[in-house]
Coordinates of C-alpha atoms and ligand atoms in Angstrom, one line a residue:
X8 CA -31.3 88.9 -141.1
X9 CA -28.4 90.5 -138.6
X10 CA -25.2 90.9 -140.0
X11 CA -22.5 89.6 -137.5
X12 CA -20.5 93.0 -136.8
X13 CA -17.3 90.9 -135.5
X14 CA -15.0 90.1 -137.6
X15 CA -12.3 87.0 -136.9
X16 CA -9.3 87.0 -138.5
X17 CA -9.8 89.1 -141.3
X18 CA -12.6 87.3 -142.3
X19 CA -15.6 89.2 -144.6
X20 CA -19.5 88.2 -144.1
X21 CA -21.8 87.3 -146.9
X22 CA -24.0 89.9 -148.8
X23 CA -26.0 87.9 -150.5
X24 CA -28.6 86.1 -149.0
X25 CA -27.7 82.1 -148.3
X26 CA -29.3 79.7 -151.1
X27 CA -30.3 82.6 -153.0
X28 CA -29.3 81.9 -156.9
X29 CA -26.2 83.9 -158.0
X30 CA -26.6 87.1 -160.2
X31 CA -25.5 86.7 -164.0
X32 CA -22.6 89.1 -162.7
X33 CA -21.6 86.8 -160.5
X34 CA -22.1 83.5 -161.9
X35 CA -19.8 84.4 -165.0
X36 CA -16.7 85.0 -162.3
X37 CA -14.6 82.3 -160.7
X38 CA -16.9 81.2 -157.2
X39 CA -15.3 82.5 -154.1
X40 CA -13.1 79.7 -152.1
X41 CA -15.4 80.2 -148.8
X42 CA -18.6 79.1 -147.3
X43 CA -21.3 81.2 -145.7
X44 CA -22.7 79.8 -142.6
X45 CA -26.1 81.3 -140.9
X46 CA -26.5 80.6 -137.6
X47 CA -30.4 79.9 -136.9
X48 CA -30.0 80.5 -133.1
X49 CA -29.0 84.1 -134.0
X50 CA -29.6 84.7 -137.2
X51 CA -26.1 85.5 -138.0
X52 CA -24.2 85.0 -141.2
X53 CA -20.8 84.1 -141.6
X54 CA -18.4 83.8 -144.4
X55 CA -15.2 81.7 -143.5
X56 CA -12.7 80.7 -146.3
X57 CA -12.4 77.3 -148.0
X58 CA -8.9 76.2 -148.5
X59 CA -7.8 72.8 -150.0
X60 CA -11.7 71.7 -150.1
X61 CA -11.6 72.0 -146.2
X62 CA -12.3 74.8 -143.5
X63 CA -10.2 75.4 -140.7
X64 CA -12.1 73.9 -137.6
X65 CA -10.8 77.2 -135.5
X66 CA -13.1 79.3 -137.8
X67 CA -16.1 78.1 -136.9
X68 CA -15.0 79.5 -133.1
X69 CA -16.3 83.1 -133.9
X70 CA -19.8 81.7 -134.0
X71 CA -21.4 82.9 -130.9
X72 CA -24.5 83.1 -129.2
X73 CA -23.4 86.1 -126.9
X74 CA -19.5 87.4 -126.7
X75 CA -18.9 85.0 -123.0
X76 CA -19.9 81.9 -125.7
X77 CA -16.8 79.6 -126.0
X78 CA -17.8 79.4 -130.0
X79 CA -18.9 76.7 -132.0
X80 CA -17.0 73.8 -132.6
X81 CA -17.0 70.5 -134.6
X82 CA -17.8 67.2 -133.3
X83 CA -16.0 63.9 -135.0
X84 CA -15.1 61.2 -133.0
X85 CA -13.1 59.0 -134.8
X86 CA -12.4 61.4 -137.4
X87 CA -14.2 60.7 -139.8
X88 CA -14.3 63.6 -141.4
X89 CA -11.3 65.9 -140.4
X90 CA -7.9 66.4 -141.3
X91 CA -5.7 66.7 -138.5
X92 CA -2.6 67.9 -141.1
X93 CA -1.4 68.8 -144.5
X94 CA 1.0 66.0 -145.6
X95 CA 2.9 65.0 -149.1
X96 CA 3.9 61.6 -148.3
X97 CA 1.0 59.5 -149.3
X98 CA -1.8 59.9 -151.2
X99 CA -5.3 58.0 -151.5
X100 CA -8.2 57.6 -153.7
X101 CA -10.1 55.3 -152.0
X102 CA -13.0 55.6 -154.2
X103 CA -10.8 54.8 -157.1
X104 CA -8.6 52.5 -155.2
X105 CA -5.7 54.4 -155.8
X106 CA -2.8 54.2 -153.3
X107 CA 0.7 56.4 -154.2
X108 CA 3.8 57.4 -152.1
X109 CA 5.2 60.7 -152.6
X110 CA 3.2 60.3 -156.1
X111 CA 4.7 57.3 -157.1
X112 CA 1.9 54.4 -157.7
X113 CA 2.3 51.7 -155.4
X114 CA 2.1 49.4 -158.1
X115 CA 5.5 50.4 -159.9
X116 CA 7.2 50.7 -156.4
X117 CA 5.8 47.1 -155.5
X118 CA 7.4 46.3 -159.0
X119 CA 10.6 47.8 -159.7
X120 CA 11.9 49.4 -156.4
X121 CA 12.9 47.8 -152.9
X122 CA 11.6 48.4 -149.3
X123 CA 15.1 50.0 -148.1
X124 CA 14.8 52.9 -151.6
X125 CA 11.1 53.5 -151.2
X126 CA 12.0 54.0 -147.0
X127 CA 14.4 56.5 -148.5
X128 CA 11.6 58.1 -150.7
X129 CA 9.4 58.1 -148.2
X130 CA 11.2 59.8 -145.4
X131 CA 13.4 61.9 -147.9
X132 CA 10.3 63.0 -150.6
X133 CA 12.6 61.8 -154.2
X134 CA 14.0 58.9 -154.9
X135 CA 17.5 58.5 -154.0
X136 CA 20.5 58.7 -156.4
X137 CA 23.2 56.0 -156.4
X138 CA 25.0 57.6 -154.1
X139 CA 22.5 58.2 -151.7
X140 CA 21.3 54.8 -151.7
X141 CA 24.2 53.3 -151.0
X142 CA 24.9 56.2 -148.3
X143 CA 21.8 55.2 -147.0
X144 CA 21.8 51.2 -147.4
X145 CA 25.1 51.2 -145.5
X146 CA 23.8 53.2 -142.4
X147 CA 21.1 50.5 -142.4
X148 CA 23.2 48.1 -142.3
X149 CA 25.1 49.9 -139.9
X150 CA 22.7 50.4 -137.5
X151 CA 21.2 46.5 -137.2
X152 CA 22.9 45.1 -134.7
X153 CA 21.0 45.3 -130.9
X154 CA 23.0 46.6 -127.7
X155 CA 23.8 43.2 -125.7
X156 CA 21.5 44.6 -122.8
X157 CA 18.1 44.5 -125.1
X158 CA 18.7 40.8 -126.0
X159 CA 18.8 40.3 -121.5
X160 CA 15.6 42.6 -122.0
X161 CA 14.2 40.2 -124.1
X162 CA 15.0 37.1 -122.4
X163 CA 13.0 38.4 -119.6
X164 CA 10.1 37.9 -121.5
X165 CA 7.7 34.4 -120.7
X166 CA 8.2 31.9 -123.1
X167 CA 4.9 32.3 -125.1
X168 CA 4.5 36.3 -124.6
X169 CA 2.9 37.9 -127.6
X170 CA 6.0 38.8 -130.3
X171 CA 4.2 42.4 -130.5
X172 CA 4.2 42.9 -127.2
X173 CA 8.0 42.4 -127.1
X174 CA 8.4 44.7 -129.8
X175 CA 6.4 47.5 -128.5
X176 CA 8.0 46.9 -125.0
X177 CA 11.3 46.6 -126.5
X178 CA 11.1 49.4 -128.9
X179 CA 10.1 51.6 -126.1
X180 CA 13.2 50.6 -124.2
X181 CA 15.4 51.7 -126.9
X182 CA 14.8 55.0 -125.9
X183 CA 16.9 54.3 -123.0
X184 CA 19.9 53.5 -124.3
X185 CA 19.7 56.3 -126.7
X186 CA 18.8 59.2 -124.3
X187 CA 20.2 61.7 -127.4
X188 CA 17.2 61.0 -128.9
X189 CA 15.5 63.6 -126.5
X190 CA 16.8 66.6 -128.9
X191 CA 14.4 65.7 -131.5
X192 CA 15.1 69.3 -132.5
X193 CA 18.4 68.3 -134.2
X194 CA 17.9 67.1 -137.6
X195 CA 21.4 65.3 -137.3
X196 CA 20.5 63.4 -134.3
X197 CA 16.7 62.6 -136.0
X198 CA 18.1 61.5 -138.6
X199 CA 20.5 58.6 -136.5
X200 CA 17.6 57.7 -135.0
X201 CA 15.6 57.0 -138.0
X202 CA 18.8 54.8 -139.1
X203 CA 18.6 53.0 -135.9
X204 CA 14.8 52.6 -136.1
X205 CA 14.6 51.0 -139.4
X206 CA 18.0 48.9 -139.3
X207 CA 16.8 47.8 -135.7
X208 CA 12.7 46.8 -135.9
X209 CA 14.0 43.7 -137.9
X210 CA 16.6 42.2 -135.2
X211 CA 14.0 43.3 -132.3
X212 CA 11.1 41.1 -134.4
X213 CA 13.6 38.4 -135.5
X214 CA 14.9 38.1 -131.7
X215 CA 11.1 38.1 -130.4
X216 CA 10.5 35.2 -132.5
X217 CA 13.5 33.2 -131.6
X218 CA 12.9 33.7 -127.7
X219 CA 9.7 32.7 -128.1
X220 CA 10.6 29.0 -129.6
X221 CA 13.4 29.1 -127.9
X222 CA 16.6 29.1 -130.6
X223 CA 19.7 31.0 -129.8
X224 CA 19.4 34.8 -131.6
X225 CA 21.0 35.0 -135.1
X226 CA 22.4 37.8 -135.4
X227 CA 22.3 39.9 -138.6
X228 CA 24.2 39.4 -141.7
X229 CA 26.0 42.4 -143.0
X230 CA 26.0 41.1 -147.0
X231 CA 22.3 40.2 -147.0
X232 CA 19.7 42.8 -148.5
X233 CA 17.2 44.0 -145.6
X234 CA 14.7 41.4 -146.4
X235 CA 17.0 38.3 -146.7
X236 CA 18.9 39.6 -143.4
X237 CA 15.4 39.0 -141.8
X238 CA 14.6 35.9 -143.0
X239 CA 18.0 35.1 -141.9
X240 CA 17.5 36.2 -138.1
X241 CA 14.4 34.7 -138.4
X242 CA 14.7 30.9 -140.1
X243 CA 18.9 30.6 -139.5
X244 CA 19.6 27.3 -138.1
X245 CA 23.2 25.4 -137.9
X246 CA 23.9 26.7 -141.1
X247 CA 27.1 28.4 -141.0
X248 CA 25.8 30.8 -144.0
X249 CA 21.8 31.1 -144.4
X250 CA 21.3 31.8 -148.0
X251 CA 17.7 33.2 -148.5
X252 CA 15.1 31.6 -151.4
X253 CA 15.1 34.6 -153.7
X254 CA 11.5 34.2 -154.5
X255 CA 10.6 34.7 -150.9
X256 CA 12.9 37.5 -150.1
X257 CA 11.8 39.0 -152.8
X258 CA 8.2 38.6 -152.1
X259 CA 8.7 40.2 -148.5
X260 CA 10.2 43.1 -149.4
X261 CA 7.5 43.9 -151.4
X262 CA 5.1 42.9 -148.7
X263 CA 7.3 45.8 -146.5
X264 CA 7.1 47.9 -149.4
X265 CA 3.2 47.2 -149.4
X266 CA 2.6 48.4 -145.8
X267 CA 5.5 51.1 -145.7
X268 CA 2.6 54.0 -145.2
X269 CA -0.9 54.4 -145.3
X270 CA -1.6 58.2 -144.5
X271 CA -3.6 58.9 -141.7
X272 CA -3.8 55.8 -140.2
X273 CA -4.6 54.6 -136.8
X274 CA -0.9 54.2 -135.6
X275 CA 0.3 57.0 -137.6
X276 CA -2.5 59.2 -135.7
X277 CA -0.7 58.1 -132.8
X278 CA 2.9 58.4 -133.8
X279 CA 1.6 61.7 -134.9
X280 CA -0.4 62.7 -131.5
X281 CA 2.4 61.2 -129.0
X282 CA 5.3 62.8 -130.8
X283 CA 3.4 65.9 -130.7
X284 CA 4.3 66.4 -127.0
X285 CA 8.0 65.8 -128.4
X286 CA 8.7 62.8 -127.0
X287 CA 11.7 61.0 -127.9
X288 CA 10.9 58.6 -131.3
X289 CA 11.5 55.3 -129.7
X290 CA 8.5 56.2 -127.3
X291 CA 6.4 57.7 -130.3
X292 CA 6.7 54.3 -132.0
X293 CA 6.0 51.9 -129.3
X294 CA 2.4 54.1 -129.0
X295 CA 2.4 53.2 -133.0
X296 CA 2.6 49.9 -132.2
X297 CA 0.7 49.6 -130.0
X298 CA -1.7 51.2 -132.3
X299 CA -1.7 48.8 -135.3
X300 CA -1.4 46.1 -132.5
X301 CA -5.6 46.4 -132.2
X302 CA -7.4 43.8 -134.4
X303 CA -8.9 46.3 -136.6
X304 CA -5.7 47.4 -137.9
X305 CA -2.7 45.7 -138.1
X306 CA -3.4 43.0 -135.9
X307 CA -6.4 42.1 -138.4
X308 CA -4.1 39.9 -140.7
X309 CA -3.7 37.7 -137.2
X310 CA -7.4 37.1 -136.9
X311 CA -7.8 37.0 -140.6
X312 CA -5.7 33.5 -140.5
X313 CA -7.9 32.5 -136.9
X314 CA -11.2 33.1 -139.1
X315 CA -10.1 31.0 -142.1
X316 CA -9.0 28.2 -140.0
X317 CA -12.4 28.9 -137.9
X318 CA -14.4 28.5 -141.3
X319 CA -12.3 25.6 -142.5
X320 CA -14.2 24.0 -145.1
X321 CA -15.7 26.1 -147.9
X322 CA -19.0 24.4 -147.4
X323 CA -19.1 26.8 -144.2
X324 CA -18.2 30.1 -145.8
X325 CA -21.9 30.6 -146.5
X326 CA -23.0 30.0 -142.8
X327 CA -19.7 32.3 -141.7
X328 CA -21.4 35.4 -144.1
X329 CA -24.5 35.2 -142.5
X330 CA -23.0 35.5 -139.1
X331 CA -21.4 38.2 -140.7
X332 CA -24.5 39.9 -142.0
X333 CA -26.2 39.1 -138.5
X334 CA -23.6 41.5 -136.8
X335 CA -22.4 38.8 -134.8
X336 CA -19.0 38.6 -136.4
X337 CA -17.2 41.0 -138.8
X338 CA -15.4 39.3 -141.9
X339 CA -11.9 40.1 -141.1
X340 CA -9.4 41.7 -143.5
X341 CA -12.6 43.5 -145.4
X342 CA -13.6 47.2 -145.4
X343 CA -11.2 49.8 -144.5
X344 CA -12.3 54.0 -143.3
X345 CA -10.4 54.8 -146.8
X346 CA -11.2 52.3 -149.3
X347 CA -14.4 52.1 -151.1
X348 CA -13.3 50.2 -153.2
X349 CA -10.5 47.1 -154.0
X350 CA -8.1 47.6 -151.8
X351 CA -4.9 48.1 -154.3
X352 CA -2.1 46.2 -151.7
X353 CA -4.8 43.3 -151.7
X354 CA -4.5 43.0 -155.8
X355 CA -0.5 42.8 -155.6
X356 CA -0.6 40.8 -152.7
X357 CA -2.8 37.8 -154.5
X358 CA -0.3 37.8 -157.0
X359 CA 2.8 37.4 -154.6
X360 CA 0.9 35.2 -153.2
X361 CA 0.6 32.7 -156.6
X362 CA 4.4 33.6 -156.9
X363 CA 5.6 32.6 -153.0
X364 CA 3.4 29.2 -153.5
X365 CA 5.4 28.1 -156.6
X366 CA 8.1 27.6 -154.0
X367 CA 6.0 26.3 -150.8
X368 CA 3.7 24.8 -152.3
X369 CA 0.2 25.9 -152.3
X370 CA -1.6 27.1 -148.5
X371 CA -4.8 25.4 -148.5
X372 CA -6.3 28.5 -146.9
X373 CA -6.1 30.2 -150.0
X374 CA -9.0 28.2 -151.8
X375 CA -11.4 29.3 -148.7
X376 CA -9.7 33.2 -148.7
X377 CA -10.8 33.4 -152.5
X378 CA -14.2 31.7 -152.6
X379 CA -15.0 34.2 -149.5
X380 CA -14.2 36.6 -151.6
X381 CA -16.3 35.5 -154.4
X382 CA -19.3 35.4 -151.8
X383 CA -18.9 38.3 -149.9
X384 CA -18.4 40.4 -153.3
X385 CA -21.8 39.2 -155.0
X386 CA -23.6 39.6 -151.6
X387 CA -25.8 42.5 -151.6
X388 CA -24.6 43.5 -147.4
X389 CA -20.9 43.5 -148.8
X390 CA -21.8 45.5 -151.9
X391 CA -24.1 47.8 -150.3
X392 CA -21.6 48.8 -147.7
X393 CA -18.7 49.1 -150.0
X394 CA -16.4 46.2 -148.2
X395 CA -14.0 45.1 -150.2
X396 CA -10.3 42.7 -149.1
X397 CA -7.9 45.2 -147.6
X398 CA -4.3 44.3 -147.0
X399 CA -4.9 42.3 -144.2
X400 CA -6.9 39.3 -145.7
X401 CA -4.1 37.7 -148.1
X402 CA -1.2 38.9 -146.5
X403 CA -1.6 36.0 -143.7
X404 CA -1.8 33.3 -146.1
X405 CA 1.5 34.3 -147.5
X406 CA 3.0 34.8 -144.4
X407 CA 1.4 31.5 -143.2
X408 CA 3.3 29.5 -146.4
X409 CA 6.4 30.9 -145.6
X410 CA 6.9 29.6 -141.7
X411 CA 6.0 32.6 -139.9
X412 CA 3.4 31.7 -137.2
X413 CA 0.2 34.0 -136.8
X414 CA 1.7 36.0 -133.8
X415 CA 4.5 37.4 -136.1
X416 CA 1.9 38.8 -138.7
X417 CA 2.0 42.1 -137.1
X418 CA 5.3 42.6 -136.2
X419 CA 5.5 42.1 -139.8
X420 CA 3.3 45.2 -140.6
X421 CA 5.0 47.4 -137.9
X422 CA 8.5 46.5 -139.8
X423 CA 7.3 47.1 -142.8
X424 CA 5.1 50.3 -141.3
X425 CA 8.2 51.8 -139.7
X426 CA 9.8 54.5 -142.4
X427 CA 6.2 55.3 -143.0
X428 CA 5.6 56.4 -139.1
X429 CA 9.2 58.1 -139.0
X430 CA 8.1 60.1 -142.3
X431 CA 5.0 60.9 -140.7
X432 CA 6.6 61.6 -137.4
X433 CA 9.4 63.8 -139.3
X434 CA 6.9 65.5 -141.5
X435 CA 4.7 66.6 -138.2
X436 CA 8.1 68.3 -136.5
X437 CA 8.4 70.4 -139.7
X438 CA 5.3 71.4 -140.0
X439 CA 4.6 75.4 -138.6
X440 CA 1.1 74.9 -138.3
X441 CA 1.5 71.6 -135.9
X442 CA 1.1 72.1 -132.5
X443 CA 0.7 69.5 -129.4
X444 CA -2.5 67.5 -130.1
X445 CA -5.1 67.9 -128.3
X446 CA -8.6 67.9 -128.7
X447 CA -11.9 69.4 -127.4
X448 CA -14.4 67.1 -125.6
X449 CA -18.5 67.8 -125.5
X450 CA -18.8 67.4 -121.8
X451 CA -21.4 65.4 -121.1
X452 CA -21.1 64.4 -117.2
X453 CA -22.6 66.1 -113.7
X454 CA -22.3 69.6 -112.8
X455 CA -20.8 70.6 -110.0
X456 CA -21.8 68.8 -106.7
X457 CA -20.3 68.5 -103.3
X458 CA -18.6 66.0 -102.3
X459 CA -20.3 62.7 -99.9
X460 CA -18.5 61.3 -97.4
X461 CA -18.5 57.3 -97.3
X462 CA -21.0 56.7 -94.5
X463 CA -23.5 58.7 -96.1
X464 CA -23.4 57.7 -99.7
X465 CA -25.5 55.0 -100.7
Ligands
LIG503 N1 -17.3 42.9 -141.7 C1 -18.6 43.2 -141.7 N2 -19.2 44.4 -141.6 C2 -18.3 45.5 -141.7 C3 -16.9 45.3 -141.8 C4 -16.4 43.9 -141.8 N3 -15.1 43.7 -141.9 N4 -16.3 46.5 -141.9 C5 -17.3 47.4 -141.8 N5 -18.5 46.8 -141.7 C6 -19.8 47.4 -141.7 C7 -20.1 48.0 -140.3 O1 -20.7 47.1 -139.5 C8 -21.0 49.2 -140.6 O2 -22.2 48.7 -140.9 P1 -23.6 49.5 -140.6 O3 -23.4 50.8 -141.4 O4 -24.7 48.7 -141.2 O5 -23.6 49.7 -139.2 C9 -20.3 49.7 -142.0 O6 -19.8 48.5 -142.6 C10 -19.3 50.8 -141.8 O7 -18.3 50.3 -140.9 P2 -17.5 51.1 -139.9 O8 -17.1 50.3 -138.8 O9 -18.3 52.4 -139.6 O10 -16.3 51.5 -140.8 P3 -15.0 52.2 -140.2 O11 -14.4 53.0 -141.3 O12 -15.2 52.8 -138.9 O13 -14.0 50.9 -139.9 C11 -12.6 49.1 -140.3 C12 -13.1 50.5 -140.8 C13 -11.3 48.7 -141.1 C14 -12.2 49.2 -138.8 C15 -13.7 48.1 -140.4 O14 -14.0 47.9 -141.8 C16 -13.3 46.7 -139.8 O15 -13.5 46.5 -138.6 N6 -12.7 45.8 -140.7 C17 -12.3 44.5 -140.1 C18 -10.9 44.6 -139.5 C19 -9.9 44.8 -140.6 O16 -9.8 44.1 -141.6 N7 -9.0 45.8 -140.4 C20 -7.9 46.1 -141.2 C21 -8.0 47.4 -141.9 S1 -6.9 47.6 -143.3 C22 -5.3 47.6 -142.7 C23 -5.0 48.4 -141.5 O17 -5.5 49.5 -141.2 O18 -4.3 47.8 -140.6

């Protein structure tokens, strides 16, 4: 077997034969942190360090037929298996099911904290002190209110446009208005946008709604807590002071607490990718957005609503499964690239859900959400292939009993979403190792041909 004479990066090679058994010397010592690699085309062997359980991608480059090779490289569309970053904001387990922000579970944030302090843990690592919660409350609240110009913006909008749409149009457009957002290199000026971001993705959403049915904007109220000033834009009617049900204000914030991050996401890919090219954050987001827009991520708590009105009847959830099993459909709001297991937003979520129906009475969709999950869990296609609810399939239902239509469902995730894509977007600008992103193609299309004019091509 050659020994490859070049060495990258400092790296070492391998003595010892690969798959040979280690010597009693060497068994007895701690196991080196690498992993040798032989390459059959050349008979090569190459040692490249293993850090973190992973190896760097770049690495594997120095594997080479002849020295003109570009190098070996990896091939993973759709990620599956690659890390695109280090991060300490959010952890998962999805084999265990276990879902933590900046360590803490997300079952004691869901039950003792509030969306605006685990924002602040989130995009600031600790939880805040008094102080800095109220520092950081009143900036919020600071920062709701909409230039004059964006509600015109919004006006311009057809009656029955998609409320998403609006918000990733209109988020986008915020990035006019604040052109300073450009230095993203200032902290201080990353920082007021993250204020504006997260005071102002409720009054965007809340407006989108009211254009659509056509009620004047309410604008926010300054002594309401983040969740009730929401419901306030949202519900507010010729009241002259909305007062919020405490039950259900308390039940959305930790429904925004529920979805504040998710790692690695879809749309946090994207905040991550587009603000790679340092793009203002306003632009970053709407990409986001656009992102969890898609039905298999955050717009799947829409369709999981449209499904359980489709099935109706619980008589036809058995007919709906096999359509499921068939291919023909896929059972919306189960499975997730993570989770191999419950889903723990989806077990905290049931139980808001019991707790919101104690004041709106129950939604009948919730009989046929629970019996398709009785099904689909004791069917051997659903257990075979790890599919459990994800946070999509009950969060409808509660969204449903508290009056917001299906299209809001989710510009609900992206409000709740938004500290989590500003910590992720925030995290990425600090990060040394981050670069633009950008990455490598197999190139699978003609060589090089000369070009046909019109009259002769066929
Ligand atoms: N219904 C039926 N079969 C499914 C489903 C489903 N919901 N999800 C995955 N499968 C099957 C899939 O057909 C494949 O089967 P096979 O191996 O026989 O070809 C296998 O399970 C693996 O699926 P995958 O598509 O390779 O898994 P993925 O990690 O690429 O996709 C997912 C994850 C969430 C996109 C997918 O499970 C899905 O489409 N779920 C429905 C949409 C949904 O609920 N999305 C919300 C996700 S959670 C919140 C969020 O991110 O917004």
């Amino acid at each position: 077997m050659a020994k490859h004479t070049l060495p990258m990066g400092g790296r070492r090679f391998s003595k010892r034969p690969i798959g040979s058994t280690p010597t009693p010397s060497e068994a007895t010592v701690a196991p080196k942190q690498t992993l040798s690699i032989t390459d059959n085309r050349t008979g090569k062997v190459y040692e490249v360090p293993i850090k973190d359980d992973t190896i760097h991608a770049t690495d594997l480059r120095q594997i080479k037929v002849n020295p003109e090779d570009f190098g070996l490289m990896s091939y993973d569309p759709a990620f599956n298996n690659t890390a695109s970053c280090r991060s300490a904001i959010t952890f998962i387990d999805g084999d265990k099911g276990i879902l933590r922000y900046r360590g803490y579970p997300i079952e004691q944030l869901a039950e003792k904290s509030t969306f605006l302090e685990t924002a602040y843990l989130l995009l600031h690592g600790e939880l805040p002190t008094k102080p800095q919660l109220g520092a950081w409350t009143d900036n919020i609240i600071h920062h709701r209110f909409i230039h004059e110009n964006v509600t015109k913006l919004l006006e311009g909008f057809r009656y029955d446009a998609h409320p998403m749409g609006m918000f990733i149009s209109t988020i986008a457009a915020l990035s006019t208005f604040y052109p300073e957002a450009n230095d993203i290199k200032s902290p201080e000026i990353r920082q007021r946008q993250i204020f504006r971001l997260v005071a102002k993705s409720p009054t965007v959403a809340a407006f989108a709604y009211r254009h659509g049915i056509g009620m004047p904007f309410a604008y926010p109220d300054d002594e309401l807590t983040y969740a009730g000033n929401f419901l306030n834009m949202m519900f507010k009617a010729t009241e002259t002071k909305y007062r919020p049900d405490p039950a259900l204000e308390h039940a959305l914030d930790v429904l925004f607490i529920l979805h504040a991050d998710h790692e690695q996401n879809c749309s946090a890919n994207a905040m991550r990718s587009v603000g790679s090219s340092h793009v203002d954050p306003y632009s970053a987001m709407a990409a986001a957005g656009a992102a969890l827009y898609g039905p298999l991520h955050g717009g799947a708590n829409e369709q999981v609503l449209r499904m359980l009105r489709e099935i109706g009847d619980k008589k036809r959830i058995p007919d709906y499964v096999k359509r499921v099993k068939a291919k023909e459909v896929l059972l919306m709001g189960f499975g997730h690239r993570v989770y191999k297991n419950y889903d723990p937003r989806a077990s905290i979520i049931k139980r808001v859900a019991q707790e919101v129906f104690e004041v709106t009475g129950k939604n009948p969709l919730i009989d046929i959400a629970l019996e398709l999950e009785r099904i689909a869990l004791s069917d051997d296609y659903f257990i075979s292939h790890k599919l459990y609810p994800n946070v999509d399939f009950y969060s409808g239902i509660i969204y449903e009993a508290m009056k917001f239509p299906v299209t809001m469902f989710p510009v609900l995730f992206a409000i709740g979403r938004t500290p989590g894509w500003l910590a992720q977007w925030q995290e990425l600008l600090n990060d040394p190792e981050q670069k633009i992103s950008r990455p490598r193609q197999v190139y699978i299309g003609s060589q090089e041909r000369d070009y046909v004019g019109i009259e002769k091509r066929r």
